[in-house]
Amino acid sequence: MPSASTTLRMLAVSVIASLTVTGCQTFEDTGRAMGRSDLVNDLAARLDRALELTYTADYQLPGGQAAAIVQAQDPARSAYTYPGGLLTVTPDAVTRCAETGGRMACTVVTPPTPGTKPTVALFTEANQQGLVTPPVVVGMLTAAALDPQAVIKQSDTTVAGRHAACVEVQRADGDFTACVTTEGVLGSFSGPVDGKPTELALSRYSTTVQNDAFQPPAGAGVVDRRPGGS
């Protein structure tokens, strides 16, 4: 995704710069004390590194539904599949697809200018349909780290056979739990996003992607709203 890696680094740095030693909660991690800023920086760095990987992550949603995040490099591309929809971001286009009357209808628009920050609004529909995206999770962790009233607990778990570090956050505006795998992939999440309860868990991770992962689904109606598009 264009400039997403830079954005996550800026988020992590802003958290560290804004925190002081006074009032920090600590966590035991391999025998050393982990401060609140250390924890956010570590998880943000993991998510940041994942933006430079090629992978397919399948997720299980409540009610037997499924979602997926797919990334590839050279050029950087990403795709987010969720119940009833699809979002793809490539250097050439942002494509949003939604199921209407049993058929996918897709709209293609010009992508964000390279070097600009991706907006959380880009992922609004995915969030509402149950697929919370890594940039959104980083934003929530950042807000929690800056909240002196937040209670943050750290733990470790295994998700889809992969080790993951987790944080359980208790805040006045909503509690959530997020786990990030060693590779930097979002392992699981539970909590409110945009006011809607959200829960997902990684069910499969692969370092390969399908060739058509960043294309509109077969048979979809496509409207290209880019300059010169058809």
Tab-separated table of C-alpha atoms in Angstrom:
chain	number	residue	atom	x	y	z
A	1	MET	CA	0.000	0.000	0.000
A	2	PRO	CA	1.584	3.351	-0.966
A	3	SER	CA	3.363	5.020	1.980
A	4	ALA	CA	1.706	2.814	4.599
A	5	SER	CA	5.071	1.685	5.965
A	6	THR	CA	6.123	5.301	6.506
A	7	THR	CA	2.839	6.060	8.238
A	8	LEU	CA	3.220	3.230	10.743
A	9	ARG	CA	6.767	4.287	11.553
A	10	MET	CA	5.567	7.850	12.187
A	11	LEU	CA	2.835	6.532	14.477
A	12	ALA	CA	5.306	4.519	16.523
A	13	VAL	CA	7.749	7.415	16.780
A	14	SER	CA	4.994	9.823	17.826
A	15	VAL	CA	3.966	7.503	20.639
A	16	ILE	CA	7.500	7.187	21.991
A	17	ALA	CA	8.088	10.940	21.784
A	18	SER	CA	4.861	11.690	23.634
A	19	LEU	CA	5.359	9.333	26.594
A	20	THR	CA	7.432	9.816	29.724
A	21	VAL	CA	8.837	7.285	32.143
A	22	THR	CA	6.499	8.503	34.889
A	23	GLY	CA	3.277	6.516	34.996
A	24	CYS	CA	4.362	3.838	32.531
A	25	GLN	CA	2.986	0.376	33.141
A	26	THR	CA	5.510	-2.428	32.799
A	27	PHE	CA	5.370	-5.920	31.401
A	28	GLU	CA	7.753	-8.812	31.760
A	29	ASP	CA	9.107	-9.858	28.373
A	30	THR	CA	11.953	-12.414	28.323
A	31	GLY	CA	13.156	-11.202	31.668
A	32	ARG	CA	13.123	-7.443	31.096
A	33	ALA	CA	10.604	-4.742	31.888
A	34	MET	CA	8.622	-3.595	28.893
A	35	GLY	CA	7.181	-0.085	29.108
A	36	ARG	CA	4.023	1.060	27.423
A	37	SER	CA	5.940	2.878	24.670
A	38	ASP	CA	8.177	-0.175	24.109
A	39	LEU	CA	5.153	-2.389	23.660
A	40	VAL	CA	3.478	-0.098	21.121
A	41	ASN	CA	6.744	0.384	19.256
A	42	ASP	CA	7.328	-3.368	19.071
A	43	LEU	CA	3.865	-4.189	17.748
A	44	ALA	CA	3.892	-1.228	15.341
A	45	ALA	CA	7.313	-2.307	14.067
A	46	ARG	CA	6.012	-5.838	13.460
A	47	LEU	CA	3.032	-4.530	11.501
A	48	ASP	CA	5.372	-2.174	9.654
A	49	ARG	CA	7.684	-5.005	8.585
A	50	ALA	CA	4.708	-6.997	7.348
A	51	LEU	CA	3.943	-4.247	4.830
A	52	GLU	CA	7.144	-5.248	3.062
A	53	LEU	CA	6.186	-8.937	2.847
A	54	THR	CA	4.314	-10.985	0.285
A	55	TYR	CA	1.648	-13.066	1.988
A	56	THR	CA	-1.933	-14.260	2.137
A	57	ALA	CA	-3.685	-14.211	5.513
A	58	ASP	CA	-7.094	-15.848	5.820
A	59	TYR	CA	-9.324	-14.940	8.743
A	60	GLN	CA	-12.282	-16.555	10.448
A	61	LEU	CA	-15.127	-14.212	11.363
A	62	PRO	CA	-18.151	-14.888	13.584
A	63	GLY	CA	-20.960	-16.927	12.090
A	64	GLY	CA	-18.654	-18.962	9.862
A	65	GLN	CA	-17.836	-16.010	7.606
A	66	ALA	CA	-14.346	-15.383	6.243
A	67	ALA	CA	-12.055	-12.535	5.244
A	68	ALA	CA	-8.537	-12.167	3.873
A	69	ILE	CA	-5.625	-9.779	3.542
A	70	VAL	CA	-3.250	-10.267	0.604
A	71	GLN	CA	-0.040	-8.333	-0.064
A	72	ALA	CA	2.602	-8.447	-2.769
A	73	GLN	CA	5.673	-6.364	-3.611
A	74	ASP	CA	7.416	-4.836	-6.642
A	75	PRO	CA	5.093	-3.042	-6.966
A	76	ALA	CA	3.422	-2.887	-3.580
A	77	ARG	CA	-0.185	-4.105	-3.783
A	78	SER	CA	-2.772	-5.093	-1.219
A	79	ALA	CA	-6.231	-6.625	-1.255
A	80	TYR	CA	-8.808	-6.904	1.508
A	81	THR	CA	-11.648	-9.378	1.068
A	82	TYR	CA	-14.589	-9.337	3.489
A	83	PRO	CA	-18.219	-10.512	3.482
A	84	GLY	CA	-19.958	-8.872	0.564
A	85	GLY	CA	-17.019	-6.831	-0.626
A	86	LEU	CA	-13.426	-6.334	-1.750
A	87	LEU	CA	-10.924	-3.463	-1.583
A	88	THR	CA	-7.704	-3.477	-3.603
A	89	VAL	CA	-4.963	-0.856	-3.564
A	90	THR	CA	-2.286	-0.798	-6.265
A	91	PRO	CA	-0.059	1.916	-7.748
A	92	ASP	CA	-2.593	2.253	-10.570
A	93	ALA	CA	-5.939	2.180	-8.792
A	94	VAL	CA	-8.076	1.812	-5.721
A	95	THR	CA	-10.897	-0.620	-6.458
A	96	ARG	CA	-13.940	-1.064	-4.244
A	97	CYS	CA	-16.343	-3.916	-4.911
A	98	ALA	CA	-19.682	-4.576	-3.231
A	99	GLU	CA	-22.180	-7.358	-3.767
A	100	THR	CA	-25.460	-6.114	-5.187
A	101	GLY	CA	-28.223	-8.495	-6.176
A	102	GLY	CA	-25.894	-11.477	-6.052
A	103	ARG	CA	-23.295	-9.820	-8.318
A	104	MET	CA	-20.181	-7.827	-7.518
A	105	ALA	CA	-20.171	-4.201	-8.688
A	106	CYS	CA	-16.752	-2.526	-8.639
A	107	THR	CA	-15.695	1.110	-8.815
A	108	VAL	CA	-12.143	2.022	-9.799
A	109	VAL	CA	-10.647	5.373	-8.750
A	110	THR	CA	-7.243	7.042	-8.839
A	111	PRO	CA	-4.985	5.838	-5.991
A	112	PRO	CA	-3.601	8.131	-3.285
A	113	THR	CA	-0.663	10.224	-4.373
A	114	PRO	CA	2.597	8.380	-3.607
A	115	GLY	CA	4.145	9.746	-0.430
A	116	THR	CA	0.862	10.759	1.196
A	117	LYS	CA	-0.534	9.099	4.291
A	118	PRO	CA	-3.273	6.503	3.726
A	119	THR	CA	-6.432	7.580	5.506
A	120	VAL	CA	-8.319	5.361	7.921
A	121	ALA	CA	-11.442	6.250	5.912
A	122	LEU	CA	-10.080	4.054	3.128
A	123	PHE	CA	-10.853	1.023	5.295
A	124	THR	CA	-14.248	2.083	6.650
A	125	GLU	CA	-16.280	-0.440	4.677
A	126	ALA	CA	-13.902	-3.296	5.482
A	127	ASN	CA	-14.118	-2.403	9.175
A	128	GLN	CA	-17.898	-2.309	9.098
A	129	GLN	CA	-17.997	-5.744	7.478
A	130	GLY	CA	-15.770	-7.308	10.129
A	131	LEU	CA	-12.242	-7.001	8.694
A	132	VAL	CA	-10.260	-4.630	10.899
A	133	THR	CA	-7.079	-3.677	9.038
A	134	PRO	CA	-3.523	-3.309	10.448
A	135	PRO	CA	-3.382	0.530	10.117
A	136	VAL	CA	-6.594	0.756	12.146
A	137	VAL	CA	-5.164	-1.516	14.855
A	138	VAL	CA	-2.002	0.597	15.047
A	139	GLY	CA	-4.136	3.701	15.484
A	140	MET	CA	-6.036	2.062	18.328
A	141	LEU	CA	-2.814	0.978	20.041
A	142	THR	CA	-1.437	4.487	19.688
A	143	ALA	CA	-4.542	6.012	21.274
A	144	ALA	CA	-4.364	3.502	24.113
A	145	ALA	CA	-0.690	4.227	24.796
A	146	LEU	CA	-1.421	7.943	25.003
A	147	ASP	CA	-4.362	7.406	27.360
A	148	PRO	CA	-3.092	7.626	30.973
A	149	GLN	CA	-6.257	5.876	32.178
A	150	ALA	CA	-5.858	2.871	29.879
A	151	VAL	CA	-5.002	-0.505	31.386
A	152	ILE	CA	-2.802	-2.574	29.071
A	153	LYS	CA	-1.870	-6.197	29.699
A	154	GLN	CA	0.576	-8.206	27.575
A	155	SER	CA	0.500	-11.929	26.867
A	156	ASP	CA	1.625	-14.488	24.281
A	157	THR	CA	-0.356	-17.045	22.338
A	158	THR	CA	-0.364	-19.198	19.213
A	159	VAL	CA	-2.663	-18.380	16.300
A	160	ALA	CA	-2.929	-20.674	13.262
A	161	GLY	CA	0.256	-22.366	14.439
A	162	ARG	CA	2.214	-19.099	14.663
A	163	HIS	CA	3.518	-17.375	17.777
A	164	ALA	CA	1.888	-14.025	18.517
A	165	ALA	CA	2.252	-11.257	21.092
A	166	CYS	CA	-1.038	-9.902	22.416
A	167	VAL	CA	-2.282	-6.830	24.248
A	168	GLU	CA	-5.523	-6.597	26.188
A	169	VAL	CA	-6.568	-2.953	26.431
A	170	GLN	CA	-9.188	-1.526	28.755
A	171	ARG	CA	-10.299	2.016	27.928
A	172	ALA	CA	-13.291	4.213	28.672
A	173	ASP	CA	-14.249	4.285	24.994
A	174	GLY	CA	-14.042	0.496	24.513
A	175	ASP	CA	-11.932	-2.520	25.434
A	176	PHE	CA	-10.094	-4.529	22.799
A	177	THR	CA	-7.578	-7.338	22.431
A	178	ALA	CA	-5.097	-7.550	19.553
A	179	CYS	CA	-2.469	-10.171	18.707
A	180	VAL	CA	0.363	-9.760	16.195
A	181	THR	CA	2.430	-12.683	14.912
A	182	THR	CA	6.210	-12.752	14.851
A	183	GLU	CA	6.085	-11.995	11.115
A	184	GLY	CA	4.021	-8.881	11.831
A	185	VAL	CA	0.683	-10.196	10.581
A	186	LEU	CA	-2.470	-9.382	12.516
A	187	GLY	CA	-3.187	-12.633	14.343
A	188	SER	CA	-6.465	-11.806	16.024
A	189	PHE	CA	-8.613	-8.923	17.165
A	190	SER	CA	-11.635	-8.535	19.388
A	191	GLY	CA	-13.326	-5.266	20.262
A	192	PRO	CA	-15.393	-2.375	18.905
A	193	VAL	CA	-14.344	-0.699	15.652
A	194	ASP	CA	-16.284	2.370	14.530
A	195	GLY	CA	-18.799	1.492	17.238
A	196	LYS	CA	-19.395	-2.041	15.945
A	197	PRO	CA	-18.292	-5.213	17.798
A	198	THR	CA	-15.587	-6.921	15.749
A	199	GLU	CA	-13.872	-10.274	16.112
A	200	LEU	CA	-11.499	-12.156	13.830
A	201	ALA	CA	-8.761	-14.754	14.069
A	202	LEU	CA	-6.067	-15.861	11.643
A	203	SER	CA	-6.929	-19.270	10.199
A	204	ARG	CA	-4.214	-19.671	7.544
A	205	TYR	CA	-0.996	-17.896	6.603
A	206	SER	CA	0.932	-18.356	3.375
A	207	THR	CA	3.867	-16.579	1.762
A	208	THR	CA	2.291	-16.954	-1.692
A	209	VAL	CA	-0.538	-15.086	-3.413
A	210	GLN	CA	-2.935	-15.912	-6.227
A	211	ASN	CA	-2.181	-14.214	-9.551
A	212	ASP	CA	-5.633	-12.615	-9.692
A	213	ALA	CA	-5.716	-11.476	-6.047
A	214	PHE	CA	-5.648	-7.798	-6.984
A	215	GLN	CA	-8.176	-7.959	-9.806
A	216	PRO	CA	-11.968	-7.494	-9.620
A	217	PRO	CA	-13.792	-10.811	-9.216
A	218	ALA	CA	-14.652	-12.670	-12.400
A	219	GLY	CA	-17.997	-11.526	-13.767
A	220	ALA	CA	-18.060	-8.320	-11.739
A	221	GLY	CA	-19.415	-5.120	-13.231
A	222	VAL	CA	-16.653	-2.520	-13.310
A	223	VAL	CA	-16.966	1.256	-13.535
A	224	ASP	CA	-13.642	3.040	-14.040
A	225	ARG	CA	-13.778	6.607	-12.719
A	226	ARG	CA	-10.130	7.420	-13.285
A	227	PRO	CA	-9.317	10.147	-15.807
A	228	GLY	CA	-9.488	8.473	-19.185
A	229	GLY	CA	-11.167	5.412	-17.692
A	230	SER	CA	-14.120	3.698	-19.337
